[in-house]
Short mmCIF file of C-alpha atoms in Angstrom, two decimals:
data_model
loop_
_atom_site.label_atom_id
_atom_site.label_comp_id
_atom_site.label_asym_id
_atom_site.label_seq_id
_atom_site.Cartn_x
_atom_site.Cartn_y
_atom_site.Cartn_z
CA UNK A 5 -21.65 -57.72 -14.36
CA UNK A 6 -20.30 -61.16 -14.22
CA UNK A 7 -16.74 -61.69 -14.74
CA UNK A 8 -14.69 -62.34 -18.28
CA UNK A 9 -11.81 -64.97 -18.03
CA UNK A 10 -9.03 -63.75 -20.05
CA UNK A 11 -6.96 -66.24 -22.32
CA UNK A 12 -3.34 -67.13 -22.53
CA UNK A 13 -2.57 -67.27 -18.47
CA UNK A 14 -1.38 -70.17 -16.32
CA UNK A 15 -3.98 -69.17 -14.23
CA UNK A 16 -7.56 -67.90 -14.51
CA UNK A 17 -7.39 -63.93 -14.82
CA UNK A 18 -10.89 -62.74 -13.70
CA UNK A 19 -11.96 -59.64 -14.92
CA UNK A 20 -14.15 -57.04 -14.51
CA UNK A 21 -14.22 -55.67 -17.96
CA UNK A 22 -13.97 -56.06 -21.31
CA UNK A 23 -10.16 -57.45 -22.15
CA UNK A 24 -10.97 -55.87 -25.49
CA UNK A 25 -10.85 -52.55 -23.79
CA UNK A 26 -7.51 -53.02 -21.96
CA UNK A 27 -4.31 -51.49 -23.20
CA UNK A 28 -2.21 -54.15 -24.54
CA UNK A 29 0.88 -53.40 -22.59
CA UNK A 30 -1.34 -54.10 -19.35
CA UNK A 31 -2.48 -57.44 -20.56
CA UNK A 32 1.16 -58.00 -21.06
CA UNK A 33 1.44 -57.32 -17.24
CA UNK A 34 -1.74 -59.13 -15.74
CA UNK A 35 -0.08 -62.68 -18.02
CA UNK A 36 3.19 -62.37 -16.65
CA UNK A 37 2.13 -62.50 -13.33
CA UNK A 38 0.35 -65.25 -14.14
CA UNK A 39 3.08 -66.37 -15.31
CA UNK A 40 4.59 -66.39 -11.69
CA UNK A 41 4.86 -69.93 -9.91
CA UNK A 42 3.74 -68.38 -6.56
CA UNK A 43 0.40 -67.08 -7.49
CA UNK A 44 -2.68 -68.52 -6.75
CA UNK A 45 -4.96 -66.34 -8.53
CA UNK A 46 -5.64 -62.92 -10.14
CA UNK A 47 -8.65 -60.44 -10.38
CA UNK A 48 -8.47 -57.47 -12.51
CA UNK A 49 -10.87 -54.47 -11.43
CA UNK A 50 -12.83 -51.94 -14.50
CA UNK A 51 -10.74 -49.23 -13.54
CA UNK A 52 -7.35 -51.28 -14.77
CA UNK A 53 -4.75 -49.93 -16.31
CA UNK A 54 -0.84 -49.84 -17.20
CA UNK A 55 1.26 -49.74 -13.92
CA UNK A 56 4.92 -49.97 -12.45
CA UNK A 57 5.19 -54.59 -12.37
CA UNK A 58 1.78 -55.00 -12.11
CA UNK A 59 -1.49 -52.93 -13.66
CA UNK A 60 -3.25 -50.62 -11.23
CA UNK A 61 -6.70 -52.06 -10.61
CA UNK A 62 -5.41 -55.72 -10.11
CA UNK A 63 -5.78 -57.99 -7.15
CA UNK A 64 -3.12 -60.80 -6.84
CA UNK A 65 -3.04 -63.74 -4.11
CA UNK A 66 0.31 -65.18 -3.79
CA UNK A 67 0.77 -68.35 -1.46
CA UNK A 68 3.92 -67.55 0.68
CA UNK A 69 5.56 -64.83 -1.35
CA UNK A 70 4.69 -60.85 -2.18
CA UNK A 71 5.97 -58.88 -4.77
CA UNK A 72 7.06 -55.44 -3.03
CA UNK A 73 6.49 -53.48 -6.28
CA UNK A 74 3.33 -55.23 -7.10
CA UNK A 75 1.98 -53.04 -3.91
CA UNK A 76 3.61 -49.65 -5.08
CA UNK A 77 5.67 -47.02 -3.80
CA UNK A 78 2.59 -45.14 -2.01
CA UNK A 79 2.02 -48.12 0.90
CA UNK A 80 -1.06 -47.85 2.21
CA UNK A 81 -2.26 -45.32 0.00
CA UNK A 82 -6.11 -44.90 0.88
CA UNK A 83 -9.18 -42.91 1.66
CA UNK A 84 -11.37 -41.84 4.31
CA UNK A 85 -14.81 -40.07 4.64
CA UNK A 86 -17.35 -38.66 7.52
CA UNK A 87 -21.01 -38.21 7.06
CA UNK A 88 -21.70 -34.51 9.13
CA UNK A 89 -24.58 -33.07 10.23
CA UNK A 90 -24.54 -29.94 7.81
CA UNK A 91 -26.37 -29.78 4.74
CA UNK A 92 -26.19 -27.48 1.39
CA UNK A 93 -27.96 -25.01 2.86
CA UNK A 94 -25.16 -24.28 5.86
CA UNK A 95 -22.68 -23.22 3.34
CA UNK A 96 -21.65 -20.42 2.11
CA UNK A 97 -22.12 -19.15 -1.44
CA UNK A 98 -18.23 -18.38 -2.07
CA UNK A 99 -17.00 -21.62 -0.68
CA UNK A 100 -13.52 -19.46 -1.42
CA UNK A 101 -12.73 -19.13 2.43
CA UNK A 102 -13.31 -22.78 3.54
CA UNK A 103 -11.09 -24.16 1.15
CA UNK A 104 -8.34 -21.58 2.03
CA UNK A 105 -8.66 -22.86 5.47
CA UNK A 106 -8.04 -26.80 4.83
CA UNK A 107 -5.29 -25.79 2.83
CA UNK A 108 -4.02 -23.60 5.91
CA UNK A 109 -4.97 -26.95 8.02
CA UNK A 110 -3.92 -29.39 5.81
CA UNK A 111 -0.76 -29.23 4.25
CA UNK A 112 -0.53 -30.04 0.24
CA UNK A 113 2.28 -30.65 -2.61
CA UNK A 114 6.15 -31.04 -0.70
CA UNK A 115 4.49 -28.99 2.15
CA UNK A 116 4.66 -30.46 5.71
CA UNK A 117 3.72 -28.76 9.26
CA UNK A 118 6.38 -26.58 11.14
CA UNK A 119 6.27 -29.37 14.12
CA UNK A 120 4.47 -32.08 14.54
CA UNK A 121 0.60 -32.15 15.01
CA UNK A 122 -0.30 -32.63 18.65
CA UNK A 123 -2.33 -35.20 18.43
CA UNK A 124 -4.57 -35.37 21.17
CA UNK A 125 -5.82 -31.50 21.03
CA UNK A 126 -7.15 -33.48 17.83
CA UNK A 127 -11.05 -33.59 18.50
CA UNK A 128 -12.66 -37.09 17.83
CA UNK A 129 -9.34 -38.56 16.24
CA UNK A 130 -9.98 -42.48 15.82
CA UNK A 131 -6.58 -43.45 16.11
CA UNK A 132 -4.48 -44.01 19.51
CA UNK A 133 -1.23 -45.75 20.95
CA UNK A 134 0.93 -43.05 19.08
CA UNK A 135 3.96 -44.30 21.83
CA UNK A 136 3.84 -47.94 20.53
CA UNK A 137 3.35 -46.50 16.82
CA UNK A 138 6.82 -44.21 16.87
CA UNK A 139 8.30 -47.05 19.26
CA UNK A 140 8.41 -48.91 16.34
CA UNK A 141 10.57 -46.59 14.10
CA UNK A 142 13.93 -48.34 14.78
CA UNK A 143 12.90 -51.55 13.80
CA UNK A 144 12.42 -50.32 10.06
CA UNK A 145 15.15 -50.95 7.44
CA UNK A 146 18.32 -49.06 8.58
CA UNK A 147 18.33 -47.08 5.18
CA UNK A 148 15.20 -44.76 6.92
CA UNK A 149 16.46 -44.05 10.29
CA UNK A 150 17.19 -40.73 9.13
CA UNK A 151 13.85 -39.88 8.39
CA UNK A 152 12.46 -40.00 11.65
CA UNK A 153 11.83 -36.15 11.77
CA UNK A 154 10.35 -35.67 8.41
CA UNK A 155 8.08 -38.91 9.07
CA UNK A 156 6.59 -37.18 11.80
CA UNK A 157 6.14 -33.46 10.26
CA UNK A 158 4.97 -34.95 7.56
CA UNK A 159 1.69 -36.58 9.42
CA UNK A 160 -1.40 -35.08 8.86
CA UNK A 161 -0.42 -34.03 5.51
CA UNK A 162 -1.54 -34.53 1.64
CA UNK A 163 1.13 -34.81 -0.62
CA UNK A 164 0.43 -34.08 -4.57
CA UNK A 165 -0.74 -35.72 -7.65
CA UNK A 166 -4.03 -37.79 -7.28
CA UNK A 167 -4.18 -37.01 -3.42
CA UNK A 168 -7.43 -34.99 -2.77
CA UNK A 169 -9.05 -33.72 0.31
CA UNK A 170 -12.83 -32.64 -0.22
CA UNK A 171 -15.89 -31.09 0.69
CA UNK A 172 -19.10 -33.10 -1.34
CA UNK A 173 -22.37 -33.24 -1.00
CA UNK A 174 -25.19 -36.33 -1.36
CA UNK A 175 -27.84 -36.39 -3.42
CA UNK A 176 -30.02 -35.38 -0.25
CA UNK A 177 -28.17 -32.19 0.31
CA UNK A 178 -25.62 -33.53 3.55
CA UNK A 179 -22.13 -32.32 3.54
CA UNK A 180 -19.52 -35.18 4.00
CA UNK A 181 -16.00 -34.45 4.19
CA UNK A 182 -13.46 -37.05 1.94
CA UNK A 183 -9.78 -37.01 1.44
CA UNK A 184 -7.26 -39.56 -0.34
CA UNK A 185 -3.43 -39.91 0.92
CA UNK A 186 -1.47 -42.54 1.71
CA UNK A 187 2.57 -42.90 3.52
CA UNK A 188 4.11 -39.51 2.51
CA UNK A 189 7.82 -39.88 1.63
CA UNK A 190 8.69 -42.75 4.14
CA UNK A 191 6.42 -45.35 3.04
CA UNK A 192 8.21 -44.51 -0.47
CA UNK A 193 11.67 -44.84 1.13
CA UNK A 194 10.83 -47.80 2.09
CA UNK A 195 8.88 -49.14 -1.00
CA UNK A 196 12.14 -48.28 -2.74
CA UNK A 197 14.35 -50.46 -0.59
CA UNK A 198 12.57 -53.37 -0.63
CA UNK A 199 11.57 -53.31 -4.34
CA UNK A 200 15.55 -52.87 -4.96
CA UNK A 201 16.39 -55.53 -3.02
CA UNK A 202 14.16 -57.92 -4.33
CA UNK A 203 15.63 -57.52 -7.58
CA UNK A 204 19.03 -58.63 -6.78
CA UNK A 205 17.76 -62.24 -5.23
CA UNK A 206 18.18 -65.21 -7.15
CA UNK A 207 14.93 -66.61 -7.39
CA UNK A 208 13.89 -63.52 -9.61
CA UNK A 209 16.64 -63.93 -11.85
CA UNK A 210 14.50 -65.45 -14.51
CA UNK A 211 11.11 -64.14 -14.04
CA UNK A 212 9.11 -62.43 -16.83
CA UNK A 213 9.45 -58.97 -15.60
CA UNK A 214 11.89 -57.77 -13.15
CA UNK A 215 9.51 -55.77 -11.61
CA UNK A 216 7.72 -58.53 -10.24
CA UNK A 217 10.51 -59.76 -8.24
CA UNK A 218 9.44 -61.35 -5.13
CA UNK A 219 9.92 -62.34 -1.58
CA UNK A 220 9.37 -65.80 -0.02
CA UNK A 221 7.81 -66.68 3.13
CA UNK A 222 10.47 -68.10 6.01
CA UNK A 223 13.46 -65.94 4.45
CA UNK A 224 15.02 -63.16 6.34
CA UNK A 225 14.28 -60.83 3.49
CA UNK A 226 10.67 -61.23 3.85
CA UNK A 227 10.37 -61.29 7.43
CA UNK A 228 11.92 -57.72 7.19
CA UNK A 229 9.46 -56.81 4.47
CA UNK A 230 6.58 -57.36 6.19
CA UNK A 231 7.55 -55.68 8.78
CA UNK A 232 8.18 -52.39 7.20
CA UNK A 233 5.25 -52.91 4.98
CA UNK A 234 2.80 -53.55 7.45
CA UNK A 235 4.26 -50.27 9.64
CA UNK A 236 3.68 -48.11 6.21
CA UNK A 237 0.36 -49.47 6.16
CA UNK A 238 -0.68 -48.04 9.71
CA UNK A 239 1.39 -44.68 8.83
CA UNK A 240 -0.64 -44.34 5.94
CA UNK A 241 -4.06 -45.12 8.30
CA UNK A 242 -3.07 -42.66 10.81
CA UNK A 243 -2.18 -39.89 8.70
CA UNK A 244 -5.45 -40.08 7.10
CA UNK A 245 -6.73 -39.88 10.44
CA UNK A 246 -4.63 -37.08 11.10
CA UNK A 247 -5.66 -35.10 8.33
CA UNK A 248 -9.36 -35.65 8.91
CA UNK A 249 -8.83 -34.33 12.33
CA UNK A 250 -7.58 -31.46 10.93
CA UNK A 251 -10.38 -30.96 8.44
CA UNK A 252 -12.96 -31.79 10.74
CA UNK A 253 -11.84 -29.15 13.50
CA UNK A 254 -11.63 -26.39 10.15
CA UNK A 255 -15.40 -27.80 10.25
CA UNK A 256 -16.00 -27.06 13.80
CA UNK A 257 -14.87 -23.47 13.62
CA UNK A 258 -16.95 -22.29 10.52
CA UNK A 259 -19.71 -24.27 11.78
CA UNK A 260 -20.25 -24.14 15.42
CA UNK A 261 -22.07 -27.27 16.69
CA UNK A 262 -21.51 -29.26 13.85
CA UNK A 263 -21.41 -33.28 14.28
CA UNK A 264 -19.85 -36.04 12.33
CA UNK A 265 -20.80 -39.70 11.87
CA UNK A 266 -18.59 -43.02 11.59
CA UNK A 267 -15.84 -42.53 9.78
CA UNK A 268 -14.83 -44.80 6.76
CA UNK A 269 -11.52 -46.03 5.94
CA UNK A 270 -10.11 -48.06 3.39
CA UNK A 271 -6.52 -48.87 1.83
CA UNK A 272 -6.10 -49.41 -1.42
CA UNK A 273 -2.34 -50.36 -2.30
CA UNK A 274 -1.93 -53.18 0.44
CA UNK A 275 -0.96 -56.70 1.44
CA UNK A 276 -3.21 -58.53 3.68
CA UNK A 277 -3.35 -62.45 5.09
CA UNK A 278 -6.24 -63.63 3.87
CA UNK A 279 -7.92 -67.68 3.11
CA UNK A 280 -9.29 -68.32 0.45
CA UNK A 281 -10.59 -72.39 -1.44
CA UNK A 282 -9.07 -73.09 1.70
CA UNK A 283 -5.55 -71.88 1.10
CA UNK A 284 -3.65 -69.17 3.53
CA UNK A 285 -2.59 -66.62 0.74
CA UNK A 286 -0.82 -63.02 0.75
CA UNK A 287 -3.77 -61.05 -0.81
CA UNK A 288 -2.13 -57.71 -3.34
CA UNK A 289 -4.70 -55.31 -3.77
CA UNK A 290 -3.23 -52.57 -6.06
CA UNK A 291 -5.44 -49.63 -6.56
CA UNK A 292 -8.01 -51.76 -5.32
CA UNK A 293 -9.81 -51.42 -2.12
CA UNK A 294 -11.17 -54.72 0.24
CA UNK A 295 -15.24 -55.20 -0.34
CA UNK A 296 -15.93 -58.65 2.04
CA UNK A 297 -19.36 -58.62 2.72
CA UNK A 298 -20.57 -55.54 4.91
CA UNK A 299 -17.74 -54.17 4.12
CA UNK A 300 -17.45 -49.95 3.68
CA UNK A 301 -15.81 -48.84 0.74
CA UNK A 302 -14.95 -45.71 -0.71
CA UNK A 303 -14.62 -45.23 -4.97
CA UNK A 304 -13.72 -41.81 -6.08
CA UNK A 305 -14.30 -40.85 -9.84
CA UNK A 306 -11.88 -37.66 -10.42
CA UNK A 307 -12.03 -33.71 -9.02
CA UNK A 308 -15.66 -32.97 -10.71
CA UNK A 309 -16.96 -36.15 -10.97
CA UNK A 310 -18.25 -37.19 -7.53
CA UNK A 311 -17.45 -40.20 -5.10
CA UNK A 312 -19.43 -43.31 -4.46
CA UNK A 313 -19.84 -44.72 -1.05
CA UNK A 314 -20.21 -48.76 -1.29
CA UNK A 315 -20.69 -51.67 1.02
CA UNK A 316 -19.13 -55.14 -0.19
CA UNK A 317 -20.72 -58.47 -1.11
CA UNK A 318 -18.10 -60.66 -0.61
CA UNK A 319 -17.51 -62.03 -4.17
CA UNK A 320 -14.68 -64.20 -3.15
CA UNK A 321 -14.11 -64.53 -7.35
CA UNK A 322 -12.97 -60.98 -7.05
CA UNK A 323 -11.40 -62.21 -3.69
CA UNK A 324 -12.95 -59.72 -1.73
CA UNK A 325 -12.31 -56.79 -3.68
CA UNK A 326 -13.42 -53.73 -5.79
CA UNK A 327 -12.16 -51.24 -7.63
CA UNK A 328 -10.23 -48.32 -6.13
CA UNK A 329 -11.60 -45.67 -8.40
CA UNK A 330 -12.23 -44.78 -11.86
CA UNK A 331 -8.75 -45.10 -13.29
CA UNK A 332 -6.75 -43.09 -15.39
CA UNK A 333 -7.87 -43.69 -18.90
CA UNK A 334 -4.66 -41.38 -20.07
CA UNK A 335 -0.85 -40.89 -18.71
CA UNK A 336 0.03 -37.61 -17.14
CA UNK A 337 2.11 -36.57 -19.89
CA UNK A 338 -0.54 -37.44 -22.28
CA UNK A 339 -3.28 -35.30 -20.18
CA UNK A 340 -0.98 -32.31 -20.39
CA UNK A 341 -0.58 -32.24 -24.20
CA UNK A 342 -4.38 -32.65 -24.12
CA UNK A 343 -5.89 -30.29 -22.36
CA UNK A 344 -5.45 -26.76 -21.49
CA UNK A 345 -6.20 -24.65 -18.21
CA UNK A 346 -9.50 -23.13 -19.91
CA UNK A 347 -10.79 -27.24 -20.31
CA UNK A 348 -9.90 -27.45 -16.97
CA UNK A 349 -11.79 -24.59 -15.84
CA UNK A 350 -14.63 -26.12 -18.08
CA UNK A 351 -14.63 -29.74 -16.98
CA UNK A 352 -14.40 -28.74 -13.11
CA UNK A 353 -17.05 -26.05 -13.18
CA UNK A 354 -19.34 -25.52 -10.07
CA UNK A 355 -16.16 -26.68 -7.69
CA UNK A 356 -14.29 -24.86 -5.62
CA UNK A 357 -10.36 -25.72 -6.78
CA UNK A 358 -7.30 -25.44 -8.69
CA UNK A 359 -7.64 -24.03 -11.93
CA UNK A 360 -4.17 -23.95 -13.25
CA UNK A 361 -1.62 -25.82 -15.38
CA UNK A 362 -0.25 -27.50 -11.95
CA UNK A 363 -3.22 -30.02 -11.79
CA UNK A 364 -4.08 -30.56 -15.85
CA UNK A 365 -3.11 -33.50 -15.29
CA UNK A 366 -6.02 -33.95 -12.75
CA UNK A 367 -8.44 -33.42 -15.38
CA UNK A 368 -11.59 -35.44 -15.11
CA UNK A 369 -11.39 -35.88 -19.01
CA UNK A 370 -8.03 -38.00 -17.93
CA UNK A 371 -9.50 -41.02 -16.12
CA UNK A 372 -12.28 -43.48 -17.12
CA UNK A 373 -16.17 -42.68 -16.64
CA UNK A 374 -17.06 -43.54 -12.93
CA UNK A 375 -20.29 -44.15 -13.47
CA UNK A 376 -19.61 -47.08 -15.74
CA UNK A 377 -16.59 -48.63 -13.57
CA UNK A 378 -19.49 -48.69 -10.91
CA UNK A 379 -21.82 -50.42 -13.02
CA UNK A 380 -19.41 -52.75 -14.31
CA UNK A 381 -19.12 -54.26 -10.63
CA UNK A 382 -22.49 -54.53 -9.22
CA UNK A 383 -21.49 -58.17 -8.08
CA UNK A 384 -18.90 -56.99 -6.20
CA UNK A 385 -20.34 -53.51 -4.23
CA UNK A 386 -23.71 -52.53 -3.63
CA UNK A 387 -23.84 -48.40 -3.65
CA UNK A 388 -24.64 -46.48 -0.17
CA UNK A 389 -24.55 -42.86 -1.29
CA UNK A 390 -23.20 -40.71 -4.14
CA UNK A 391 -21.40 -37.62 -3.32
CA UNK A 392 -20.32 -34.44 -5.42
CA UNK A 393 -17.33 -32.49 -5.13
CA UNK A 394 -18.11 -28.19 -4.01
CA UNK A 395 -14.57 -28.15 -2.96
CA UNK A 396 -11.31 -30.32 -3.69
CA UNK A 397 -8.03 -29.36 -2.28
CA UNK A 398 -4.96 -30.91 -4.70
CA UNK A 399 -1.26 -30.21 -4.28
#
């Protein structure tokens, strides 16, 4: 669909659904950081919704400033998949065991490993230069120094809430393997730093929300930033590729001679430096994942609802982008006083999961229809493949 302009904003808010349908405390958000002298422009995503600052589902380009809490706590928060070579008919019918073994693999929830994962007995792993990666550690604000240890035990791991790690199937019968995680604890650490020192500068003194306090290009306090940021960004890549690793050797050993295709990556709570009517501007995509033309893409729906595989257009209106998923379409809180362990049973029927009050909240009856958040942007993402859940590991 093409995009709807929203009124009342300095500058043009380009969305990709109805502003009728938007809560109004997130149009409050997406105006006031309009509102914002530093932004260039703003694209809002069909899976928006309320947020921390800014709505999740909302891409903003800033020239020479970045608004830490605009990007979130969970830096680099992502997904990956991998196309294998198995199909329906390789798996078992009590899909019981192989989930018991990812969560053996993989650890979920507060969990972490017992020592670090040794990377390179790590089969097919797509990331290297681990030295230069942990080299950098010291550089990061001083506040995290102490977290050196955990950082590392907790690579190659899950986390809770929304994180996911998944066993689906196409609608040709080929098992691909999917997970969603981002910067464990230290990208939060840091997240939390920044966003608190942001507050306390000046030039945010008078904006319209707090939250949206920035940093400016050629100061100190960006230049450290960045730094940190774009480190939590490549934690958050390589524990992904950590934790498919893992899942993908849990693979090898119930299914001898199994292969696996290109992996696909994407972040979806990240800065990047991109150009666009000709200006250099710091690009926020918050729950929102990059779809330039040719682009791979991955848009999850919720634990029974299945995951679509995209490739971008490059609709630079949307600068770039696409939604990150379908978007909760109810808090948390809200899901638990909804719905009960037996509608979760119900609603995730035929999948191989949870079942209990820990991940109500997880509820596909919590978050938006997928299959209309994908229609909503066929400007933006042409589909590759749509996948179904048989087994989803949560924490």
């Amino acid at each position: 669909m093409p995009y709807t302009e929203a009124p009342g904003a300095r500058v043009p808010i380009r969305m990709w659904t109805d502003p009728e349908g938007v809560e109004p405390a997130a149009m409050d958000q997406l105006r006031n950081v309009t509102r914002m002298p530093w932004v260039h422009g703003l694209a809002v995503m069909p899976d928006v919704h309320y947020g921390k600052g800014a709505t999740v589902g909302s891409v903003i380009a800033m020239r020479d400033a970045v608004s830490p809490a605009a990007v979130g706590v969970d830096i680099g928060c992502g997904m990956t998949a991998v196309k294998t070579s198995l199909t329906a008919e390789d798996l078992p019918d009590d899909l019981g065991r192989l989930r018991s073994d990812l969560e053996a693999a993989v650890p979920v929830g507060f969990r972490m490993h017992r020592s670090p994962v040794n990377v390179a007995r790590l089969h097919g792993l797509k990331t290297g230069d681990w030295d230069r990666f942990w080299g950098r550690f010291e550089d990061l604000a001083p506040s995290v120094h102490g977290r050196r240890d955990r950082a590392s035990h907790q690579m190659g791991t899950l986390g809770g809430g929304n994180h996911f790690l998944e066993v689906c199937l196409d609608d040709d019968g080929t098992v691909w393997t999917v997970l969603h995680s981002g910067s464990r604890n230290i990208g939060k650490e840091l997240a939390e730093h920044h966003i608190e020192r942001a507050r306390k500068l000046p030039h945010n003194q008078d904006l319209p929300d707090r939250d949206l306090a920035v940093f400016v290009s050629g100061t100190p306090e960006m230049d450290a930033y960045r730094r940190d940021l774009f480190w939590a960004q490549e934690y958050a890549r390589r524990n992904r590729d950590v934790m498919m690793g893992l899942a993908c050797d849990v693979l090898r050993r119930s299914f001898p001679g199994v292969r696996f295709g290109q992996w696909i990556s994407c972040h979806h709570n990240y800065v990047a430096e991109e150009t666009y009517d000709g200006v250099d501007v710091l690009v926020t995509r918050k729950g929102a994942i990059r779809a330039g033309k040719g682009d791979h893409g991955i848009i999850p729906g919720s634990m029974a609802t299945g995951t679509y595989i995209v490739r971008g257009l490059g609709n630079a209106s949307s600068f770039n982008s696409a939604s990150h998923g379908a978007g909760r379409r109810m808090s948390r809180n809200k899901a638990r006083k909804t719905f009960t362990e037996a509608d979760l049973a119900e609603q995730t029927r035929g999948v191989e999961c949870r079942k209990d009050t820990g991940v109500v909240d997880e509820i596909p009856g919590a978050y938006k229809d997928i299959e209309e958040v994908i229609s909503a942007q066929t400007d933006l993402v042409e589909v590759v493949a749509h996948l179904r859940q048989v087994v989803c590991v949560k924490g």
